[in-house]
Coordinates of C-alpha atoms and ligand atoms in Angstrom, one line a residue:
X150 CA 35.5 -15.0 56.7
X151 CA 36.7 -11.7 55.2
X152 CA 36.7 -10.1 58.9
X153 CA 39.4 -12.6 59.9
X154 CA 40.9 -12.1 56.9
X155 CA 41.2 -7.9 57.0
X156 CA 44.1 -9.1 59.4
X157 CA 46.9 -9.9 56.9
X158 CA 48.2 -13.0 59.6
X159 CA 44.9 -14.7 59.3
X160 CA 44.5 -14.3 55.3
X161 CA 48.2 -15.9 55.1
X162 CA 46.9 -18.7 57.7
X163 CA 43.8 -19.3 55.0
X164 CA 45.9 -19.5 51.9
X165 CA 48.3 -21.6 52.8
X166 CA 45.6 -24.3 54.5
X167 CA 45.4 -27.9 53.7
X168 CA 43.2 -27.1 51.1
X169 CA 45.0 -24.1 49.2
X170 CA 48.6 -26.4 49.8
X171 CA 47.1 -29.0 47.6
X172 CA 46.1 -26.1 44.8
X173 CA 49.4 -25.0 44.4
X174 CA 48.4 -21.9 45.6
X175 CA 50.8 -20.8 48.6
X176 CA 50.8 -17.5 48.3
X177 CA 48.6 -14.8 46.7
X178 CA 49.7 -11.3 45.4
X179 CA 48.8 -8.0 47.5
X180 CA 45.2 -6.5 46.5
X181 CA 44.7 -3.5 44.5
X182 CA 43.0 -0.5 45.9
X183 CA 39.3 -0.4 46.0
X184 CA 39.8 2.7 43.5
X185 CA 41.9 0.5 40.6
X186 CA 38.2 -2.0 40.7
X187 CA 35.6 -1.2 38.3
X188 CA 33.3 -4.0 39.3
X189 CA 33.8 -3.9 43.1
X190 CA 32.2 -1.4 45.3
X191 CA 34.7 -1.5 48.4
X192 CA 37.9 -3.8 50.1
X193 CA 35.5 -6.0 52.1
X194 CA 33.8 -6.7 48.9
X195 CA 37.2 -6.9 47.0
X196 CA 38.2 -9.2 49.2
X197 CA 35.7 -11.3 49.3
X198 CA 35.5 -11.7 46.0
X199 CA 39.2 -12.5 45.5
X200 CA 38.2 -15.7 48.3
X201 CA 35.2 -16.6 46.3
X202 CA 37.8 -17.2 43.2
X203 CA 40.5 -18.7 45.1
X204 CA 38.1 -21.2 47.1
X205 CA 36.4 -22.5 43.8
X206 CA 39.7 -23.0 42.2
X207 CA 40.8 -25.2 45.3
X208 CA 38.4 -28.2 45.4
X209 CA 38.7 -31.1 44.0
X210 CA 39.0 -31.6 41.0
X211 CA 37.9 -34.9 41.3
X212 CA 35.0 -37.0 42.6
X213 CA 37.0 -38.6 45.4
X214 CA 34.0 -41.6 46.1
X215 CA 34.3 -42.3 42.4
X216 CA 38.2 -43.3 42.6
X217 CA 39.6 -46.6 43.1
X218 CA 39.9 -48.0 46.9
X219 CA 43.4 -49.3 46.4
X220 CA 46.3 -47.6 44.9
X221 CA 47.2 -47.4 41.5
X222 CA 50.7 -47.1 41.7
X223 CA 52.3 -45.9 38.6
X224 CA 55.5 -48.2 37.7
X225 CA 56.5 -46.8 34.4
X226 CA 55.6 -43.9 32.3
X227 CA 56.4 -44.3 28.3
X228 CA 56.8 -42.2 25.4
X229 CA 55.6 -43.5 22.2
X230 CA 55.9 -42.2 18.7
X231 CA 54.4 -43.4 15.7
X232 CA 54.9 -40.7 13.0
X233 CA 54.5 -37.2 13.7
X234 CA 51.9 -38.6 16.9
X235 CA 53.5 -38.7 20.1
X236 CA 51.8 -40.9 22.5
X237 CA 51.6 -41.5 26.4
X238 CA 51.6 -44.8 28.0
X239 CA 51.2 -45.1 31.7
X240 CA 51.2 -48.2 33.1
X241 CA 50.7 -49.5 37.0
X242 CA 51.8 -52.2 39.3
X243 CA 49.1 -54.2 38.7
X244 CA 49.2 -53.8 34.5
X245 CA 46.4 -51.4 33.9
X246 CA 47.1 -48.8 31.7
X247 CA 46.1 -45.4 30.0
X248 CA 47.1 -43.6 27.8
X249 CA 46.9 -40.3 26.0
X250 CA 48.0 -38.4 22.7
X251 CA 50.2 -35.9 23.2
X252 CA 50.8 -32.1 21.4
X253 CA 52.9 -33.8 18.9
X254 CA 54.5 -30.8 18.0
X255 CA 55.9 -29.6 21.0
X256 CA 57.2 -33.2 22.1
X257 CA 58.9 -33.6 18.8
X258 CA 61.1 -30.9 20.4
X259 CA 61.5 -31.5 23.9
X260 CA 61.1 -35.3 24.3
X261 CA 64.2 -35.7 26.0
X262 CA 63.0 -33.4 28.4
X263 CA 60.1 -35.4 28.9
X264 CA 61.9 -38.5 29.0
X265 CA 64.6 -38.1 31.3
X266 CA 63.0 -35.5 33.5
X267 CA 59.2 -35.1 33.9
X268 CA 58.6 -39.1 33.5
X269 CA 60.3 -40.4 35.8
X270 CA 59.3 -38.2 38.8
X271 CA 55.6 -39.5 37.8
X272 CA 57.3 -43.2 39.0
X273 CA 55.7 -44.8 42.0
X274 CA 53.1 -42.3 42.5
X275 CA 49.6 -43.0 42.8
X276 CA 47.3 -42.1 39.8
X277 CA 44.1 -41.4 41.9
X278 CA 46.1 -38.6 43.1
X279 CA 46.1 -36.8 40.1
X280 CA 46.1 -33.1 41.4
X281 CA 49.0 -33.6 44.3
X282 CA 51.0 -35.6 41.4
X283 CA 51.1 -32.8 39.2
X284 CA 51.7 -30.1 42.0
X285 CA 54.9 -32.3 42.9
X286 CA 56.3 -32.4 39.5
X287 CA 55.8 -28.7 39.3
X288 CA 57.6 -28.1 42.6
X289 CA 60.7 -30.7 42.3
X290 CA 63.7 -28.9 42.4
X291 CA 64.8 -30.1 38.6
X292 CA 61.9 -27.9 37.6
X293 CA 62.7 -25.0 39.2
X294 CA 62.7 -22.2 36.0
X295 CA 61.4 -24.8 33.7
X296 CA 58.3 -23.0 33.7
X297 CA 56.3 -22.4 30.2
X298 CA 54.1 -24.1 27.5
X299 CA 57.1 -26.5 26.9
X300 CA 57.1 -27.8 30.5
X301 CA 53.4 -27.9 31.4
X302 CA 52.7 -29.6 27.7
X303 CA 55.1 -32.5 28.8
X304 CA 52.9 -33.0 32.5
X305 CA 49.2 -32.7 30.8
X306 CA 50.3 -35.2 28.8
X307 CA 51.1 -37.4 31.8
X308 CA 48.4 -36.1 33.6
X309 CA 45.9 -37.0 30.4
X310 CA 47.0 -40.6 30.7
X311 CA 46.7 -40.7 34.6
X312 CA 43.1 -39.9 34.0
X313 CA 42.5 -41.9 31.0
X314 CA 44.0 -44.6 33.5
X315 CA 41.3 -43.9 36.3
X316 CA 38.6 -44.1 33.7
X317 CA 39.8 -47.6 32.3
X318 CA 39.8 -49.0 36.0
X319 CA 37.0 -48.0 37.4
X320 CA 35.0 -48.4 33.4
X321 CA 33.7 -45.0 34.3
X322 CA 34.0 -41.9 31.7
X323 CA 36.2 -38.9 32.8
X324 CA 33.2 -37.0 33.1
X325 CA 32.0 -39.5 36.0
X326 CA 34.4 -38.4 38.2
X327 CA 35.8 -35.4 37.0
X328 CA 34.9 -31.8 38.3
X329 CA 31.1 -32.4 39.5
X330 CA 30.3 -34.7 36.9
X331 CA 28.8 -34.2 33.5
X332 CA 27.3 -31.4 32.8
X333 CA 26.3 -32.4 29.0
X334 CA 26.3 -35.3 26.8
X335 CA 26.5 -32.6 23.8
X336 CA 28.6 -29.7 22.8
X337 CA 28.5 -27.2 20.0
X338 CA 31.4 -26.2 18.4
X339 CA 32.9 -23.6 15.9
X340 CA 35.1 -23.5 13.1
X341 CA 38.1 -21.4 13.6
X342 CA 40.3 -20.1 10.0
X343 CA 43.7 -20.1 10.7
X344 CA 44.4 -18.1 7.8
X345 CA 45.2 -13.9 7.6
X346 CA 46.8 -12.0 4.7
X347 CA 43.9 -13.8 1.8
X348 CA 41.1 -11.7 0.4
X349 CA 37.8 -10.9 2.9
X350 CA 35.9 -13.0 0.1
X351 CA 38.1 -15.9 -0.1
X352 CA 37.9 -16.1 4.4
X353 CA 33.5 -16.0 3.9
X354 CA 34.0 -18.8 1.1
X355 CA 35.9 -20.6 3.5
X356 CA 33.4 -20.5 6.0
X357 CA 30.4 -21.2 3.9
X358 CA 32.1 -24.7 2.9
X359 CA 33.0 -25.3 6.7
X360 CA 29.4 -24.3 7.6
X361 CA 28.4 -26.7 5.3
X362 CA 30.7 -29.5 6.2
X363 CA 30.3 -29.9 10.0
X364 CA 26.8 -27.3 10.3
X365 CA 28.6 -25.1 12.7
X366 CA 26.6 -22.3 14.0
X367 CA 29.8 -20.5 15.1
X368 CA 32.6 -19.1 13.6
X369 CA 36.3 -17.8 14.3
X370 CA 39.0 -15.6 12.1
X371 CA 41.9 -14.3 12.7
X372 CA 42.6 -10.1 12.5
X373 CA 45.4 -8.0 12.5
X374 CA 48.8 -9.9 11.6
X375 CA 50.0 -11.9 15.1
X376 CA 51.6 -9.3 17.1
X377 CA 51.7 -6.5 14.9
X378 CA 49.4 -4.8 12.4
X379 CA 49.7 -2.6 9.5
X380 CA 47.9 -0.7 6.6
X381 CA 47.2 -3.9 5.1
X382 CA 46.2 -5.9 7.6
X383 CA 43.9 -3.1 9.1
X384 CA 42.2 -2.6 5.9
X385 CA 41.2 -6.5 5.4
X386 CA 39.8 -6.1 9.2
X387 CA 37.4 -3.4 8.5
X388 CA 36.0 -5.1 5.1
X389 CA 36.1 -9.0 7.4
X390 CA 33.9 -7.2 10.3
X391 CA 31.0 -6.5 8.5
X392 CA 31.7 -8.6 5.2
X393 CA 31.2 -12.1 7.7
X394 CA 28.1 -10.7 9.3
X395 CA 26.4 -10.0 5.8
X396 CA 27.6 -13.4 4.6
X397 CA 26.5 -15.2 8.0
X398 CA 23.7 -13.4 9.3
X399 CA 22.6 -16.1 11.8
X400 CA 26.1 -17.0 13.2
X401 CA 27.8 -16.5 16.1
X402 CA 30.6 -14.7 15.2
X403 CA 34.4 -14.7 16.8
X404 CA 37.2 -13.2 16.0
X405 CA 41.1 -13.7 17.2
X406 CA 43.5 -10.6 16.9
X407 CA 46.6 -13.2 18.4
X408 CA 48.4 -9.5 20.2
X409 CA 47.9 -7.9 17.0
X410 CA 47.1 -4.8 18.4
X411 CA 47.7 -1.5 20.8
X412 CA 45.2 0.0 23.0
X413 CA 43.7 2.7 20.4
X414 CA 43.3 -0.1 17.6
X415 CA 42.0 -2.6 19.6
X416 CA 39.1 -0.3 21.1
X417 CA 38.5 0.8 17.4
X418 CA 37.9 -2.8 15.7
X419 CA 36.4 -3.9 19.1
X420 CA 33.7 -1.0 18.5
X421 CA 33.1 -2.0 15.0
X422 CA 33.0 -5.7 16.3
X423 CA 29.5 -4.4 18.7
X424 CA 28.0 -2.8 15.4
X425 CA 27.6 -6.1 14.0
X426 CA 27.0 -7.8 16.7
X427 CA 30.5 -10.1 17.5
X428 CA 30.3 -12.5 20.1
X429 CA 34.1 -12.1 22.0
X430 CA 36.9 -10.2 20.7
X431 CA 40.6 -12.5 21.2
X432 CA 43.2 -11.9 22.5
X433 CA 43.6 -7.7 21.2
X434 CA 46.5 -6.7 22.9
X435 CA 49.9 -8.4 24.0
X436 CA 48.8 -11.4 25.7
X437 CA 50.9 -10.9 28.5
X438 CA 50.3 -7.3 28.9
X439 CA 47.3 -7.5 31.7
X440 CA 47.6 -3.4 32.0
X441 CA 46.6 -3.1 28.5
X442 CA 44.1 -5.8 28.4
X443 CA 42.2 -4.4 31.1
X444 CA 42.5 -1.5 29.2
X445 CA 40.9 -2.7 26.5
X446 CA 38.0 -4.7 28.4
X447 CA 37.4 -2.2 30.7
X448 CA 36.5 0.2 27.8
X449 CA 34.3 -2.0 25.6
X450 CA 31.3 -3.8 25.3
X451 CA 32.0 -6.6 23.6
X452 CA 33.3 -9.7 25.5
X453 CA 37.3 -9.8 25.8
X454 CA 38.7 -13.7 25.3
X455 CA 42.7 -14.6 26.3
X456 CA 44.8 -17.2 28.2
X457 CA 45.5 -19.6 25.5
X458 CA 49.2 -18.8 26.4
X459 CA 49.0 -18.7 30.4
X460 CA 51.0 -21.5 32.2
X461 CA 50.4 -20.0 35.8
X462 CA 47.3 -20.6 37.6
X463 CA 48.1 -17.6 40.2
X464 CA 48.4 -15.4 37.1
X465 CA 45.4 -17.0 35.4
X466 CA 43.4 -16.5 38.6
X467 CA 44.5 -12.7 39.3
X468 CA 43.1 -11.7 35.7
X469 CA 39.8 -13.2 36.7
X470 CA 40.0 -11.2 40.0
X471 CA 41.0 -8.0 38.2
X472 CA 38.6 -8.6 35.5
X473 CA 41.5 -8.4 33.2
X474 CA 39.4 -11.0 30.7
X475 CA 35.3 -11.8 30.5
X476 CA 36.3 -14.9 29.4
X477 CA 39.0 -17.6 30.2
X478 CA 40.6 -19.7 27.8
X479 CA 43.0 -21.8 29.4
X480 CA 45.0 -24.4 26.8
X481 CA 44.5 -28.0 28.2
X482 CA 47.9 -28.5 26.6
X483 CA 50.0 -25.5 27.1
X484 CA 48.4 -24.9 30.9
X485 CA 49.3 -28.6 32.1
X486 CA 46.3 -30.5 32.0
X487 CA 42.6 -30.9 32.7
X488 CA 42.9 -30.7 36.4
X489 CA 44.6 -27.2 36.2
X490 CA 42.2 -26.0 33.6
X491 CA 39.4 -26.8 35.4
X492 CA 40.5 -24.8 38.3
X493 CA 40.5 -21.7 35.9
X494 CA 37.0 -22.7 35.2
X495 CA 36.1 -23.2 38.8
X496 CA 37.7 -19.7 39.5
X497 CA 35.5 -17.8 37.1
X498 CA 32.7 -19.6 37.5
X499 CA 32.8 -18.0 41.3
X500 CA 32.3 -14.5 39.6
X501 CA 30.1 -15.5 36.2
X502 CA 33.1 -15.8 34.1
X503 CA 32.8 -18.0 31.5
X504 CA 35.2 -20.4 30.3
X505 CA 36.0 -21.8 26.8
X506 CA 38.5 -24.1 27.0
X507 CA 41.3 -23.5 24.1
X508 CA 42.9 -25.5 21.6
X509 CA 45.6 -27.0 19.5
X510 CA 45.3 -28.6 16.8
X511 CA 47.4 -31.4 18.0
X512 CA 47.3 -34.5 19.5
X513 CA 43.3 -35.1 20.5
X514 CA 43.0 -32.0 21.7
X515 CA 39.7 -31.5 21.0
X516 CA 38.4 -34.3 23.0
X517 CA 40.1 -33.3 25.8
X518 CA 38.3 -29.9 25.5
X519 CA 34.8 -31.4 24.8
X520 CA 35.8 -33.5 27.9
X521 CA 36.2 -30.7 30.3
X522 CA 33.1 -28.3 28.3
X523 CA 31.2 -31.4 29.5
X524 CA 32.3 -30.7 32.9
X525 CA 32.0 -27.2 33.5
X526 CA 28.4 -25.8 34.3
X527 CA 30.2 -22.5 32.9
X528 CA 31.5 -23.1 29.8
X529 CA 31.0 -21.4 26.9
X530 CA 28.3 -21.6 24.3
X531 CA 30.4 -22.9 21.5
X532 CA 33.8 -24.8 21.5
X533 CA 36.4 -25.1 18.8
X534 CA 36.8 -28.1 16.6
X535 CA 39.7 -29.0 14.8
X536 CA 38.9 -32.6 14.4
X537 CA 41.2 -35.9 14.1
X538 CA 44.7 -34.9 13.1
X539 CA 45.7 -37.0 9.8
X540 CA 46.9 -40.5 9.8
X541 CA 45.8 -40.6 13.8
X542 CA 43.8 -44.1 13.6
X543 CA 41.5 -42.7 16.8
X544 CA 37.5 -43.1 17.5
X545 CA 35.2 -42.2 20.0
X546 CA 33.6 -44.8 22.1
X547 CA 30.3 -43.7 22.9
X548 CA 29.9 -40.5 21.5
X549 CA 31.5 -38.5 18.0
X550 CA 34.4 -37.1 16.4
X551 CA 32.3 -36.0 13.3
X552 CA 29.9 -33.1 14.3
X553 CA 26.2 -33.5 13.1
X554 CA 24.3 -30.0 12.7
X555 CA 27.3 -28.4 14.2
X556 CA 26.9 -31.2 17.8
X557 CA 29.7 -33.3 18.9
X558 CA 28.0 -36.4 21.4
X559 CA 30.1 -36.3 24.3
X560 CA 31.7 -40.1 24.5
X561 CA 30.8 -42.3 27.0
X562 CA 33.6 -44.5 26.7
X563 CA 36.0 -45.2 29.6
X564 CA 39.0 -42.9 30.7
X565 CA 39.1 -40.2 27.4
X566 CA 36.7 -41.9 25.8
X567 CA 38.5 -42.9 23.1
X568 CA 40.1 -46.2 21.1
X569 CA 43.7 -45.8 19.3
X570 CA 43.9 -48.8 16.2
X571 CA 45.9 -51.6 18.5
X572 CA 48.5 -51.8 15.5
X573 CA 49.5 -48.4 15.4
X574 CA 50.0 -48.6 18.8
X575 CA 52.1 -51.8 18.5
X576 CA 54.1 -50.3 16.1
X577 CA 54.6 -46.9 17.7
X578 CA 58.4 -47.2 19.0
X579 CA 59.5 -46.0 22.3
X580 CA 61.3 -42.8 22.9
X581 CA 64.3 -43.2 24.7
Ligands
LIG890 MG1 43.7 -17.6 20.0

């Protein structure tokens, strides 16, 4: 394959194949010299490497035997709120239904969005074809520079309910026919703080009561101050590195710098992250800087974590070739869904990237990242948990949304694996 493809005719031929069509992927950007690769020895072995990522992020992301024969032809596509909790009904021909919970924050601001646009182009397609449904959407002309978090929030939540549909058809769990079927009925998660600016003691008596609460064996702060850093912020990171691993000597410890800082800095902490024996640095640098990310990876030990804010999967799958991150986080929210996220994982997996898939804490987040942890032979060790959000009447069927020892039990339950109180949802009005 990569002789046929050293002639630049035949390497456009292969990317724009059946196959690659379906994945969105149509076109790919030139290659960088062998020189500008630490991890690659020459261009053959550049290239194939770059065909290794883009194949694996091209399959299915579905277990075609496991679908429905017949259709299920989607004949409306609702928008339910109930609260602060936006929900997703979708809803065939034939009156099956799934449904999903939506990042309530972001639809509180761009439901109308949602419902005059991206719901009805979901109309009268065919659920089973989850993939091609969200690669149309993404192409129709109305969404031509709609691209962003905003936009691809509004389809996963579509494409969430699409697959919750499946599930509910077929009584099979997403992890069925997802991907190449489950991987694990259990996942280990961590606790992340979302807090910077308190006292280094007031963050470890934080964790101590999380540690107790749930029995996580991993933890996550924040450093720096979210794009920016000064004296202050600086100081409290140098007393948190080593202050957390005195406090928590048999943790896994994470930390998330959200862009905090430049080149210099971020090598700095990163170094004093490897003396005590940190697990993945976030995010150091501008997330959208890929120069200085490299930078940064390419220069440290420890691993480098980021993509919680990518929305493009040729991006996404560039920074795995050009080992930009060691590990991908892709946002099953903010990136457009499971399907999309899973070809992330698919494309590091084909170079021993991990993947950890990321979070908000909105909607049922969570689940959906246990959901696709559970799928992915690659993912990470530990996964975040942010739990049920407030006055959301959800349970698991089949499996947990309460850790024990620090485990969540993978449910079992059709679809999402998951049961919304039938009167909240009867009360939940729709949004016109
Ligand atoms: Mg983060």
């Amino acid at each position: 394959m990569s002789e046929r493809l050293a002639d630049g005719l035949d390497r456009r031929q292969f990317l724009t194949s059946a196959a690659f069509a379906g994945a969105g992927i149509a076109a790919w950007p030139s290659l960088l010299p062998a020189g500008d690769r630490s991890g690659v020895a020459d261009a053959g072995a550049i290239r194939d490497r770059t065909e290794r990522i883009l194949a694996a992020a091209a399959r299915p992301a579905l277990r075609q035997e496991l679908l429905p024969a017949s259709p299920l032809t989607i004949e409306r596509v609702e928008l339910l709120k109930n609260g602060p909790h936006f929900l997703v009904r979708v809803r065939t021909s034939d009156g099956a239904e799934g449904l999903s919970v939506a990042h309530g924050r972001i639809l509180s601001t761009v439901y109308p969005h949602f419902v005059s646009v991206v719901a009805p182009l979901f109309v009268g397609m065919d659920a089973r074809r989850v993939e091609e449904n969200v690669e149309a959407v993404y192409r129709t002309p109305s969404h031509y520079k709609w691209q962003g978090l905003a936009f691809w929030a509004c389809v996963a939540a579509v494409e969430l309910a699409m697959l919750d549909l499946i599930g509910k058809v077929t009584s099979r769990s997403l992890t069925d026919y997802f991907g190449d079927g489950r991987v694990t009925d259990q996942i280990a998660v961590y606790r992340a703080s979302g807090t910077r600016g308190n006292a280094p003691e007031e963050e470890v008596d934080f964790f101590r009561q999380q540690i107790e609460e749930i029995g996580a064996r991993a933890i996550k702060y924040r450093l720096g101050a979210r794009m920016h850093y000064d004296e202050a912020s600086t100081r409290r990171d140098r007393a948190l590195i080593p202050l957390m691993r005195d406090a928590f000597p048999d943790v896994t410890l994470y930390a998330d710098a959200n862009s905090s800082y430049d080149v210099p800095t971020a090598i700095e902490i990163a170094h004093l992250m490897e003396q005590y024996d940190y697990a993945f640095l976030e995010e150091p640098v501008a997330f959208d800087h890929y120069d200085e990310t490299r930078a940064v990876t390419s220069r440290v030990a420890i691993p480098i974590a980021g993509g919680e804010q990518e929305f493009s999967l040729r991006h996404f799958l560039w920074q795995i070739d050009h080992e930009v991150l060691d590990l991908v986080q892709p946002d099953i929210f903010y990136f457009g869904g499971m399907t999309r996220s899973l070809r992330v994982g698919r494309g590091a997996q084909a170079v021993g990237m991990t993947c950890t898939p990321h979070i908000s804490g909105e909607g049922l987040g969570f689940l959906y990242a246990v959901l696709l942890a559970a799928s992915m032979p690659n993912a990470g060790p530990y996964h975040e948990y942010k739990g049920v959000e407030a006055d959301l009447p959800a349970e698991p069927i089949g499996g947990t949304f309460i850790p024990e020892n620090g485990i969540l039990r993978v449910p079992t339950g059709p679809g999402l694996g998951f049961r919304l109180d039938p009167d909240f949802l009867a009360r939940a009005e729709i949004v016109r």
